[in-house]
Short mmCIF file of C-alpha atoms in Angstrom, two decimals:
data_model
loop_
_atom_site.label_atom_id
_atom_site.label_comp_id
_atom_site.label_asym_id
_atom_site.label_seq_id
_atom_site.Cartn_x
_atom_site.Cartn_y
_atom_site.Cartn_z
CA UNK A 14 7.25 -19.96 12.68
CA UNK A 15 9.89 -19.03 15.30
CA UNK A 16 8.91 -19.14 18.89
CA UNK A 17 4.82 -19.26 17.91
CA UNK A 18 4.36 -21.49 21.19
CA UNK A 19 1.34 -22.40 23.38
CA UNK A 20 3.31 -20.12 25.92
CA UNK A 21 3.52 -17.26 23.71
CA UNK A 22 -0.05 -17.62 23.26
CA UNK A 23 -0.97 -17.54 26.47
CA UNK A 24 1.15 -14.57 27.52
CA UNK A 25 -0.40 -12.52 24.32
CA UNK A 26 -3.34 -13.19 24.78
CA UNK A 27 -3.74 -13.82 28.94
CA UNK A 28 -5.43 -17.21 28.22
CA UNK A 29 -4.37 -21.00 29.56
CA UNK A 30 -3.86 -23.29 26.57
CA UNK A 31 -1.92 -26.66 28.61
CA UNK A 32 1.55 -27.06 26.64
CA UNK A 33 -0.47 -31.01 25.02
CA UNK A 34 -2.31 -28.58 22.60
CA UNK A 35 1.05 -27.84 20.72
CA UNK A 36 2.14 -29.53 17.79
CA UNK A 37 5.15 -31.80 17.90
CA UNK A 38 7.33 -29.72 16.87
CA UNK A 39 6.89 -27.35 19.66
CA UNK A 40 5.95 -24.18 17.09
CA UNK A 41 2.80 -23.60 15.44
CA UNK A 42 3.67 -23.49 12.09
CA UNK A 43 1.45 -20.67 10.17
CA UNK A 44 -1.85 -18.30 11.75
CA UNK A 45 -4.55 -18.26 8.61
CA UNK A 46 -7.83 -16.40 8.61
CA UNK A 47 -8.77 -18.20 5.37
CA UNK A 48 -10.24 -22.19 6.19
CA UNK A 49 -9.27 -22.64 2.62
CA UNK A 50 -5.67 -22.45 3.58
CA UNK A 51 -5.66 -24.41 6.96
CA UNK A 52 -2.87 -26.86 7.19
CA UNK A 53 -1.74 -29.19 10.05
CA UNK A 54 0.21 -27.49 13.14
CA UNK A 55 -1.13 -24.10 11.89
CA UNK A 56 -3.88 -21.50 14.61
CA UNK A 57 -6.89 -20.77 12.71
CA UNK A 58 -8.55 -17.20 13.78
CA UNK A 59 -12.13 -17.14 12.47
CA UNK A 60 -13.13 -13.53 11.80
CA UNK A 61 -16.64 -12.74 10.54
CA UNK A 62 -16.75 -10.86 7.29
CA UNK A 63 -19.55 -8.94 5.03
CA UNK A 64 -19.68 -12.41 2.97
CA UNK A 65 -18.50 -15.33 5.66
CA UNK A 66 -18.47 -15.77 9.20
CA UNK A 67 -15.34 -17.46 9.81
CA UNK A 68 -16.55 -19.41 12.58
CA UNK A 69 -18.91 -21.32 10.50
CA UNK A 70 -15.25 -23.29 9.71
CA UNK A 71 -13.71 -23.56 12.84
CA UNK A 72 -14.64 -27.49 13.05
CA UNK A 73 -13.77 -27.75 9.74
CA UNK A 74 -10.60 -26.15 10.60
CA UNK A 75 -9.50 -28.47 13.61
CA UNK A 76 -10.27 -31.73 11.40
CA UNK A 77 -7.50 -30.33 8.74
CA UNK A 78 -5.49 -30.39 11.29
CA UNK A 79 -5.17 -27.00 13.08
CA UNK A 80 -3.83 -26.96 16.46
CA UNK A 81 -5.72 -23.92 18.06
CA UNK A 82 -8.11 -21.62 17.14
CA UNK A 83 -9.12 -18.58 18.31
CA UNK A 84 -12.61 -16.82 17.91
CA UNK A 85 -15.50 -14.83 19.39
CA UNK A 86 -18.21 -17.91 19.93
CA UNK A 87 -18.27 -21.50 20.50
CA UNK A 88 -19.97 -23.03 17.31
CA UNK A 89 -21.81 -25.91 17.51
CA UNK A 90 -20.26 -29.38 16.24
CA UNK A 91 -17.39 -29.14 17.98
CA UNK A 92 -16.11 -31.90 20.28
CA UNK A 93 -14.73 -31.19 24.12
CA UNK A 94 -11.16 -31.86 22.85
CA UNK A 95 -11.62 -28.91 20.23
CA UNK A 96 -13.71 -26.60 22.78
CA UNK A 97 -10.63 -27.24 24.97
CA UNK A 98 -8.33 -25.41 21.81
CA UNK A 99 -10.34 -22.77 21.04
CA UNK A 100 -9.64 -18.94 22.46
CA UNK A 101 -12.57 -17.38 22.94
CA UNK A 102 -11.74 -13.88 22.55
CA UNK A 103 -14.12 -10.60 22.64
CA UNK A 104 -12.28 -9.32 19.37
CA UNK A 105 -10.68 -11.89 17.02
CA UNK A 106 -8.57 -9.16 15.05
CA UNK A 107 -7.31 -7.38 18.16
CA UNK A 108 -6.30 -10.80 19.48
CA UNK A 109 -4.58 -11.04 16.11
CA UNK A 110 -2.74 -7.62 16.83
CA UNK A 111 -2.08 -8.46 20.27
CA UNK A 112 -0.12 -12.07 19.35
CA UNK A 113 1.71 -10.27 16.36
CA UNK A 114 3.67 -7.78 18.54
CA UNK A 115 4.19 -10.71 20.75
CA UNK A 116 5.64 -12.35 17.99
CA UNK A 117 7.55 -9.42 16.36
CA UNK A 118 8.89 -8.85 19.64
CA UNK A 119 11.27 -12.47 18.79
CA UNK A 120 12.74 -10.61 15.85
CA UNK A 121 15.80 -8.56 16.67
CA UNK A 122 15.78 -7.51 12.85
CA UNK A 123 15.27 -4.02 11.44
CA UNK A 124 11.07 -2.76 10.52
CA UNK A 125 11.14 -0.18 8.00
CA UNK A 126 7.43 1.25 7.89
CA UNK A 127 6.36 2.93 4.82
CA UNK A 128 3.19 5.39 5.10
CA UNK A 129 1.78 8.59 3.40
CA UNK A 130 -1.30 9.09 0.70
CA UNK A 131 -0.11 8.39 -2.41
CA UNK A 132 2.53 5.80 -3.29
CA UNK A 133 2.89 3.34 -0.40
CA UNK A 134 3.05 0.16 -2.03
CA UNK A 135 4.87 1.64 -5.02
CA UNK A 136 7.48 3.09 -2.64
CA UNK A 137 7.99 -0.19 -0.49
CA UNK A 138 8.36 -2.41 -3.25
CA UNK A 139 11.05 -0.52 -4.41
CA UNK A 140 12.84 -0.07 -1.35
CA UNK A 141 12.70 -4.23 -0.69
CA UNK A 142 14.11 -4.21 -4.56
CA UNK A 143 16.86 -2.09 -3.52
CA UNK A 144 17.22 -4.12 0.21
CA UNK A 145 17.07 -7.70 -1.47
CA UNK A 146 20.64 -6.77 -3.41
CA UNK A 147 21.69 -7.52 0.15
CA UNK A 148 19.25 -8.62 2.30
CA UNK A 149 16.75 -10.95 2.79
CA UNK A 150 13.62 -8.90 3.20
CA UNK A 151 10.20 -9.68 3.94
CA UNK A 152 7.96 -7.61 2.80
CA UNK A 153 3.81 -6.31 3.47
CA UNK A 154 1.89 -8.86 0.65
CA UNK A 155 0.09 -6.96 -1.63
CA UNK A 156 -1.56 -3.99 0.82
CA UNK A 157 -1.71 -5.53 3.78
CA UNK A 158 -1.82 -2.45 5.47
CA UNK A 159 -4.36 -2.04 8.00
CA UNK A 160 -5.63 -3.82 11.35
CA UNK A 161 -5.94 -7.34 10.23
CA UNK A 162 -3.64 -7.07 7.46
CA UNK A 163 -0.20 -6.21 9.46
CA UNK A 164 -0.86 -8.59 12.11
CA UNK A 165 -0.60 -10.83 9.06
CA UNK A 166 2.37 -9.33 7.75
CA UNK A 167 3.66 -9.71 11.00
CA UNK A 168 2.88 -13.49 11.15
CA UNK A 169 4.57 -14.04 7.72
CA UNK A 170 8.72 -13.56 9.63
CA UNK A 171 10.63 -16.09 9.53
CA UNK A 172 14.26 -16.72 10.93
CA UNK A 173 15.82 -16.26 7.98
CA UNK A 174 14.91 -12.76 7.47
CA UNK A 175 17.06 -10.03 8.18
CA UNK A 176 14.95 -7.11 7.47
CA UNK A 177 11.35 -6.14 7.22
CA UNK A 178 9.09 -3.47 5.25
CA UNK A 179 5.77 -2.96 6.45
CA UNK A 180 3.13 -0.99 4.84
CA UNK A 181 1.17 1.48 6.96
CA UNK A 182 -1.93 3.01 6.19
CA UNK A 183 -4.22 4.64 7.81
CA UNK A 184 -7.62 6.61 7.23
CA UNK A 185 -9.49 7.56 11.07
CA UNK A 186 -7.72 8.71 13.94
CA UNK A 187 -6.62 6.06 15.93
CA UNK A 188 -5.64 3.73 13.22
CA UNK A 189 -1.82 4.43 13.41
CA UNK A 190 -1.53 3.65 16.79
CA UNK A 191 -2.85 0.25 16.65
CA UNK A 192 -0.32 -1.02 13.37
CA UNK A 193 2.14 0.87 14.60
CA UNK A 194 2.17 -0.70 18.37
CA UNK A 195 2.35 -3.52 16.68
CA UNK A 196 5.22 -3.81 13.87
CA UNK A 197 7.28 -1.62 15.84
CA UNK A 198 9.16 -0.31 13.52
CA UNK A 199 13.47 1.22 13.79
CA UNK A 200 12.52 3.53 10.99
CA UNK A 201 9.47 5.36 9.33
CA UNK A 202 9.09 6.25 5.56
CA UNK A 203 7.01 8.88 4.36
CA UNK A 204 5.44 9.71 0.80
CA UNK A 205 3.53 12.44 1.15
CA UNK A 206 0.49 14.46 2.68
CA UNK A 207 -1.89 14.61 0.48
CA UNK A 208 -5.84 15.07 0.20
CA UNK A 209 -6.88 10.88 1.40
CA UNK A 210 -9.72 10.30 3.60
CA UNK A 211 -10.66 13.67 4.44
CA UNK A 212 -13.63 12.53 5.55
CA UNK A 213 -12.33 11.24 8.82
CA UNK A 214 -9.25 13.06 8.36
CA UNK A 215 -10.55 16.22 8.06
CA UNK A 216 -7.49 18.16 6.35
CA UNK A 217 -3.74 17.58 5.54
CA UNK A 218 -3.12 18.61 9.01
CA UNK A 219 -4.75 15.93 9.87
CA UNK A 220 -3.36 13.45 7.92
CA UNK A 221 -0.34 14.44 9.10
CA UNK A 222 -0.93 14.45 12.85
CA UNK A 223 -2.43 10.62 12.08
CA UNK A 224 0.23 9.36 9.97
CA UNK A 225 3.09 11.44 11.62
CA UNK A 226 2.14 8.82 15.07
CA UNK A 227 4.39 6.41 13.61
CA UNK A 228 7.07 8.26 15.25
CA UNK A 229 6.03 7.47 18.36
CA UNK A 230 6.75 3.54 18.03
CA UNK A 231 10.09 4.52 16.41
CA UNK A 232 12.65 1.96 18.26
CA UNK A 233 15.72 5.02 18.12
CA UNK A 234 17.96 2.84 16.19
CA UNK A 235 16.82 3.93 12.41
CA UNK A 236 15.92 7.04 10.67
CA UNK A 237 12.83 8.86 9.78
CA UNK A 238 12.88 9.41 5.66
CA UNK A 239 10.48 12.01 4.23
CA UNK A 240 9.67 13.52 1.03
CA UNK A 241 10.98 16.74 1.64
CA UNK A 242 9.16 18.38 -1.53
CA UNK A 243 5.92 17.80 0.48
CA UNK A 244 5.49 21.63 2.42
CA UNK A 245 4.11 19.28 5.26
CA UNK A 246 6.59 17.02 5.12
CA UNK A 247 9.57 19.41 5.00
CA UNK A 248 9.30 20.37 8.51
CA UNK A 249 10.73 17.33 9.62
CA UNK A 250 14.04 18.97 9.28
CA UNK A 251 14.01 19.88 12.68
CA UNK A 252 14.04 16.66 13.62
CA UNK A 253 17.87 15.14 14.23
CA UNK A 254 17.14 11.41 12.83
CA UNK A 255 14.96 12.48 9.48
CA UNK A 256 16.50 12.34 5.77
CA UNK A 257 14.63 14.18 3.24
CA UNK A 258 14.41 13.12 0.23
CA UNK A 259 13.54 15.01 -3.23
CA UNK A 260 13.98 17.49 -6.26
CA UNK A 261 14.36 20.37 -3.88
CA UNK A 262 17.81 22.20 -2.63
CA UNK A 263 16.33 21.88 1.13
CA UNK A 264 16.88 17.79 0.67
CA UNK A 265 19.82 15.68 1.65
CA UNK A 266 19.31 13.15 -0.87
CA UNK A 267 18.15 14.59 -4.25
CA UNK A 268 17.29 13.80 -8.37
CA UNK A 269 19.49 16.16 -10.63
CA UNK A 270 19.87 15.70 -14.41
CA UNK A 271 16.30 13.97 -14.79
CA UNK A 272 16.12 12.55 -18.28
CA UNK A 273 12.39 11.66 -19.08
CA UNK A 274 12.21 8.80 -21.54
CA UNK A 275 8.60 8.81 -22.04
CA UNK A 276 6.06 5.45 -21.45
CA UNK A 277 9.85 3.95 -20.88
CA UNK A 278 10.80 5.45 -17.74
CA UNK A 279 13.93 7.83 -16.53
CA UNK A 280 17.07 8.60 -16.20
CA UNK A 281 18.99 10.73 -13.16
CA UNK A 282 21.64 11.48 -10.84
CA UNK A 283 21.21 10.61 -7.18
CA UNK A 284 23.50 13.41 -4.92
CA UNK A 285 24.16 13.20 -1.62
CA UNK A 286 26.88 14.79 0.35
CA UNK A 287 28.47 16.10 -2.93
CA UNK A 288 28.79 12.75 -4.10
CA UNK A 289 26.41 11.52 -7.03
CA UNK A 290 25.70 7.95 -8.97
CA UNK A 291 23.49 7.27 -12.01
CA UNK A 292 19.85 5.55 -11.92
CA UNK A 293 17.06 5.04 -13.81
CA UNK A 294 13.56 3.67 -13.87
CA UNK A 295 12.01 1.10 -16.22
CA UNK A 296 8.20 2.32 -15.52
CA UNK A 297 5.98 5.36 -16.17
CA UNK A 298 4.61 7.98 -14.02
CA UNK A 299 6.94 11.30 -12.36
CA UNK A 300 6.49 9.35 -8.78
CA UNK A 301 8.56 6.38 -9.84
CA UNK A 302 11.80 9.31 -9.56
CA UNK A 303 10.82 10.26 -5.50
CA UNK A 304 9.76 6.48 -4.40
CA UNK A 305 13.42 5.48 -6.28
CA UNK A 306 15.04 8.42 -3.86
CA UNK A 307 13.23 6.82 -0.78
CA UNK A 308 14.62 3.47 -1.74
CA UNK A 309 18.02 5.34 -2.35
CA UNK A 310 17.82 6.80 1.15
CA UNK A 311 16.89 3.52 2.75
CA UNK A 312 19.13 1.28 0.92
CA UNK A 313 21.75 4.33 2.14
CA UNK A 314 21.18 4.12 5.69
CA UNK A 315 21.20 0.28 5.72
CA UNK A 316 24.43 0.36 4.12
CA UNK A 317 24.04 -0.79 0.25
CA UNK A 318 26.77 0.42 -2.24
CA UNK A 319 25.61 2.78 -4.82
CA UNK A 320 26.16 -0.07 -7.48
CA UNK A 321 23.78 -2.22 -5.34
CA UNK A 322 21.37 0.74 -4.85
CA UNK A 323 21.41 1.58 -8.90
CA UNK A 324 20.82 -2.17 -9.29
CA UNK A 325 17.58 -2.69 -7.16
CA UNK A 326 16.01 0.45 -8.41
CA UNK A 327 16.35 -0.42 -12.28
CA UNK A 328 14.88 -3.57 -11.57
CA UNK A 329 11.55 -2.68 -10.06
CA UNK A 330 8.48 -3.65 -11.99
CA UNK A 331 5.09 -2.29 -11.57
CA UNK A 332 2.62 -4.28 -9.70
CA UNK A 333 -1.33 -4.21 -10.33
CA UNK A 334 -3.10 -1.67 -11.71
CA UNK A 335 -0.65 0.85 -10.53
CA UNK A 336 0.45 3.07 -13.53
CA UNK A 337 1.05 -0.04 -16.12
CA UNK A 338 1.16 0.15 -18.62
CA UNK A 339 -0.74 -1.38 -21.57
CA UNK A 340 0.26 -1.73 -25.25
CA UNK A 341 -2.96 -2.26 -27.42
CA UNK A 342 -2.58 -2.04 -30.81
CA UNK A 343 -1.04 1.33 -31.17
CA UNK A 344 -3.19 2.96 -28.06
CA UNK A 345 -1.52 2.94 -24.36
CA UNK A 346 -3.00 2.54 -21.69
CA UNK A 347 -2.10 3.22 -18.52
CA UNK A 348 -3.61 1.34 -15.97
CA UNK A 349 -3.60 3.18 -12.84
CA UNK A 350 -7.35 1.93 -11.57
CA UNK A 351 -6.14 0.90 -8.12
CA UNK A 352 -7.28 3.63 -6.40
CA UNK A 353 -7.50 7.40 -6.46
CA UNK A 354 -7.30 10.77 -4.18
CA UNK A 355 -6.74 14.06 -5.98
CA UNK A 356 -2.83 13.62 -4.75
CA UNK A 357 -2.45 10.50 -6.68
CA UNK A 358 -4.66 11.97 -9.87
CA UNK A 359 -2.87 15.38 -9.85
CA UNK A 360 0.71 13.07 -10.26
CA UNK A 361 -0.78 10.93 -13.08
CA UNK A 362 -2.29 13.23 -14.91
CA UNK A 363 0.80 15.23 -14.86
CA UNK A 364 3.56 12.23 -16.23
CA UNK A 365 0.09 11.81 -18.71
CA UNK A 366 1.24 15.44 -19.99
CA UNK A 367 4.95 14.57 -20.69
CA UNK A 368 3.78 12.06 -23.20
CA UNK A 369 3.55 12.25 -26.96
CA UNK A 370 0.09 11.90 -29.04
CA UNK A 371 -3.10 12.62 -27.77
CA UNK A 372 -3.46 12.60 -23.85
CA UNK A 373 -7.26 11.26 -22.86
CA UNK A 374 -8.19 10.99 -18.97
CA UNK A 375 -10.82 8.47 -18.45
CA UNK A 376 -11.68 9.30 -14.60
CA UNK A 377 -13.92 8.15 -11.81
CA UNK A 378 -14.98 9.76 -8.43
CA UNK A 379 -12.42 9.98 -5.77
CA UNK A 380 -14.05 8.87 -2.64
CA UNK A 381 -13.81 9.86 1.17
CA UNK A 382 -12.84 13.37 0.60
CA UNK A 383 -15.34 14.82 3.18
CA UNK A 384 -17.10 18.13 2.69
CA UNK A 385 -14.97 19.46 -0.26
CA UNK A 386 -15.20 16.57 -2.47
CA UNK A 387 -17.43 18.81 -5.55
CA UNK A 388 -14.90 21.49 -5.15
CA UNK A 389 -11.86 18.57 -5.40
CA UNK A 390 -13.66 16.91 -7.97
CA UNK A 391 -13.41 20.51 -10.22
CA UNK A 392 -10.10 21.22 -9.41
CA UNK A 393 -9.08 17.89 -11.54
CA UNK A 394 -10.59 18.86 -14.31
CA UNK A 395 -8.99 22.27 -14.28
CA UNK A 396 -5.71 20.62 -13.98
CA UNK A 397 -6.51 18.75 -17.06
CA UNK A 398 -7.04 21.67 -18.98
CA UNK A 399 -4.21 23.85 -17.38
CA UNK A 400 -1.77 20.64 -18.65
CA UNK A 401 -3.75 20.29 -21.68
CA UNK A 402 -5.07 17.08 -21.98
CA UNK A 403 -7.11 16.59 -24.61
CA UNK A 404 -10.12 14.80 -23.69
CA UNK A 405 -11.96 13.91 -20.38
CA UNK A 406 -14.24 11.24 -20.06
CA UNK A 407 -15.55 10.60 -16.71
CA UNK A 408 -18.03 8.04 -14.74
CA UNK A 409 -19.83 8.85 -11.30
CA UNK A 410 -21.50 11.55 -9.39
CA UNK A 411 -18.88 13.32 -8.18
CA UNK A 412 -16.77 12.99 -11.29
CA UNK A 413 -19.17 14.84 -13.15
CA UNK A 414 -18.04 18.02 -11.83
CA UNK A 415 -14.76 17.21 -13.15
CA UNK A 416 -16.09 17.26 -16.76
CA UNK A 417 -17.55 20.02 -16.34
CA UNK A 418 -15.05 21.87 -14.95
CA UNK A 419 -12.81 20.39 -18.07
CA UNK A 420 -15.58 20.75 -21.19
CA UNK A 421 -15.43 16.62 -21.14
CA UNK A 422 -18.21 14.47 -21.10
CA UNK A 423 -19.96 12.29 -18.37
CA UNK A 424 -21.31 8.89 -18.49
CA UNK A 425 -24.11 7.35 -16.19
CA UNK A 426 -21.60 4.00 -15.75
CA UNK A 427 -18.72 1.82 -16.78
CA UNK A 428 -20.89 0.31 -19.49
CA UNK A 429 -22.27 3.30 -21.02
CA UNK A 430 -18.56 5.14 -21.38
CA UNK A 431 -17.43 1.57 -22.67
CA UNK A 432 -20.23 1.23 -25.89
CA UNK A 433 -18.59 5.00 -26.50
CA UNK A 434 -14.67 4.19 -26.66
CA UNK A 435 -14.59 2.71 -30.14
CA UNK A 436 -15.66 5.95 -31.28
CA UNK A 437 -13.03 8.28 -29.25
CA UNK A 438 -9.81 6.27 -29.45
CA UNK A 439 -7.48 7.21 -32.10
CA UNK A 440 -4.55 5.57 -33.08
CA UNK A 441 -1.62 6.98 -31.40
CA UNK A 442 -3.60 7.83 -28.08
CA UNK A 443 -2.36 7.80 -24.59
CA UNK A 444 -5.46 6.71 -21.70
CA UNK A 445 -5.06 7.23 -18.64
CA UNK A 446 -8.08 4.93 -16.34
CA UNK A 447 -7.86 6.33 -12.69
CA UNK A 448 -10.69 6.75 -10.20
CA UNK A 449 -11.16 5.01 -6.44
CA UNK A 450 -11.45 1.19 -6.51
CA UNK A 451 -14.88 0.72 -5.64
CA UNK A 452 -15.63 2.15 -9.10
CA UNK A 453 -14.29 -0.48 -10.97
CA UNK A 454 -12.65 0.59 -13.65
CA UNK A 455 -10.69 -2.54 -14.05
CA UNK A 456 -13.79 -3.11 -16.28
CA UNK A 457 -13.19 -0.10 -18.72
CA UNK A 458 -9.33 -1.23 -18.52
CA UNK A 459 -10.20 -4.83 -19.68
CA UNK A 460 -12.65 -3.35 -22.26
CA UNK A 461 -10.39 -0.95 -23.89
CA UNK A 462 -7.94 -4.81 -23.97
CA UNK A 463 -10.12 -6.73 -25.41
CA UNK A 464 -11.05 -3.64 -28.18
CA UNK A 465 -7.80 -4.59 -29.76
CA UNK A 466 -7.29 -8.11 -29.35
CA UNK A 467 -5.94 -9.88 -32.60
#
């Protein structure tokens, strides 16, 4: 790790570690929160979870080899030389926050942040596609998004990186402030504002006025890149640094000549400033064409060729169950069980339309939506019929109105819909499986798998 010092330490975190404690080589060499992982030379920060208490390993963590470790108690075991090591802090992830901006602070590299409700992770792995034709980017692991996880993002620079995109995400007031602080980021991407964690939230107004904080941290030296389709969104015109991006005349960077190839993907023109290059896709789903323009923007700004741009988009593959897409037998799936808000829903349900053979919509309740969430919940399943899908199967409370609203049908749980399916698939079929992760729908996914196996 570059300049992760006892002295950096100290100054982060106002404590007085003596300069013995550090490793030969001068640098600590990784921060883990898992004991698991804990190699020599390495600061251990033992956080207590729902399932572990992270502290419980802190002796086990200094006879692997760690160098420090920082945590909230003293545990027993432990011998004066390792007392001596330990940071006893009143908060072990806002240590963690405080020491990453200490430590982002020795990069003179450029942050792109990427936030909005729907299609974070989507969107910044295909703007580090489009970056790596040139760069060497590091990159937010998996959705390492929130108050532990960018610190850790954070952690994972290294000198040979030349640019960074960090996913942002946010869902009570507040939150943005504390990531943000931290990553301090030269430019800011936005999705969209859609209907996520309205139950802190409150509205799309406020979604906005939380996510839109980003801004604040902005370092002046990058750009602010919005979805300019997005009514919310759009208003950042006025601003002199933002882009936007989209389908609409009122964006700078836009998608003409869409060609819609089905399951496979799609085709388009990117124009901007009257001049235009060819791109396309290789995965499903209508978002893939505006999180491809953001990476187009981005790639833009940072100044990739339109070969190199074409390039990185074309080779973006989905990751997780976020709209993949699953061949069995002659039924696909598309595996979009990640999570769910109506924004997200409304966009797969809609590329589900554009498909050929029967369209079925196996949902799940959408959670966090506040005091509207029956009303929400409806307004799915009369999208479903406006875009005529042809069957709705749902699981959950909530959901329930959403088959109703449709004429569908609504199961008690995962296992009850699942004894069903062999029944309701049909050759030929297109499923989507969508609800919020806590539902686990991975299981009706896997089912639906293992239904056609051999």
């Amino acid at each position: 790790m570059k300049n992760m010092t006892i002295e950096l330490i100290n100054r982060a975190l106002d404590v007085k570690l003596p300069p013995s404690f550090a490793p030969s080589c001068g640098h600590l060499t990784d921060v883990i929160t898992d004991s698991r992982k804990v190699s020599p030379g390495c600061l251990f920060a033992a956080i207590k979870g729902e399932r572990s208490d992270g502290h419980d390993y802190i002796a086990s963590a200094f006879s692997k080899g760690a160098s420090v470790c920082i945590g909230e108690r003293i545990p027993d075991g432990l011998s004066e030389d390792e007392k001596k090591r330990l940071v006893i802090v009143p908060d072990t992830v806002s240590a963690l926050g405080s020491l990453s901006k200490a430590y982002r602070e020795c990069f003179n590299i450029p942050v792109v942040a990427v936030t909005g409700s729907v299609g974070k992770t989507t969107t910044k792995e295909l703007i580090c596609s489009v970056l790596s034709r040139r760069y060497r980017v590091h990159k937010t692991a998996g959705n390492f998004n929130n108050d532990l996880g960018v610190p850790l993002t954070l952690f994972g620079l290294r000198e040979e990186h030349e640019i960074a995109v960090v996913e942002l995400g946010v869902s009570h007031f507040g939150d943005m402030d504390r990531i943000a602080s931290k990553s301090l980021p030269d430019s800011a991407v936005f999705t969209n504002i859609g209907d996520a964690h309205l139950e802190f939230l409150e509205d799309r107004e406020g979604v906005f006025r939380e996510k839109g904080r980003v801004m604040a941290y902005l370092s002046g030296r990058g750009r602010v890149f919005a979805c300019g389709d997005d009514a919310i969104l759009a208003r950042l015109c006025e601003r002199s640094d933002a882009v936007l991006y989209g389908l609409g005349e009122n964006c700078s960077l836009r998608a003409e000549n869409i060609r819609l190839s089905g399951e496979s993907g799609s085709a388009f023109d990117i124009v901007s400033e009257g001049k235009s290059f060819k791109a396309m896709t290789n995965a499903f789903g209508d978002h893939l064409i505006l999180a491809a323009l953001s990476a187009a923007a981005v790639g833009t700004f940072y100044g990739l060729s339109e070969e190199e741009i074409a390039a990185g988009i074309a080779d973006y593959t989905p990751t997780g169950s976020r709209a993949r897409l699953i061949k069995c037998g002659d039924v696909t799936v598309i595996d979009d069980c990640y999570n769910a808000n109506p924004t997200s829903v409304s966009s797969s349900v809609s590329s589900l339309s554009k498909l050929e053979g029967r369209k079925i919509c196996i949902l799940g309740d959408m959670l966090e939506l506040g005091k509207n969430e029956a009303e929400l919940h409806r307004d799915m399943g009369l999208l479903c019929k406006k875009l005529n899908i042809d069957m709705v199967l749902t699981v959950g409370r909530l959901s329930e109105n959403t088959a109703e609203a449709f004429g569908g049908s609504s199961f008690s749980s995962n296992e009850e819909l699942i004894k069903k399916l062999p029944e309701l698939l049909l050759p030929g079929d297109n499923v989507l499986v969508k609800a919020s992760h806590s539902m686990r729908f991975e299981e009706i996914t896997k089912a639906i798998e293992k239904m056609y196996e051999g």
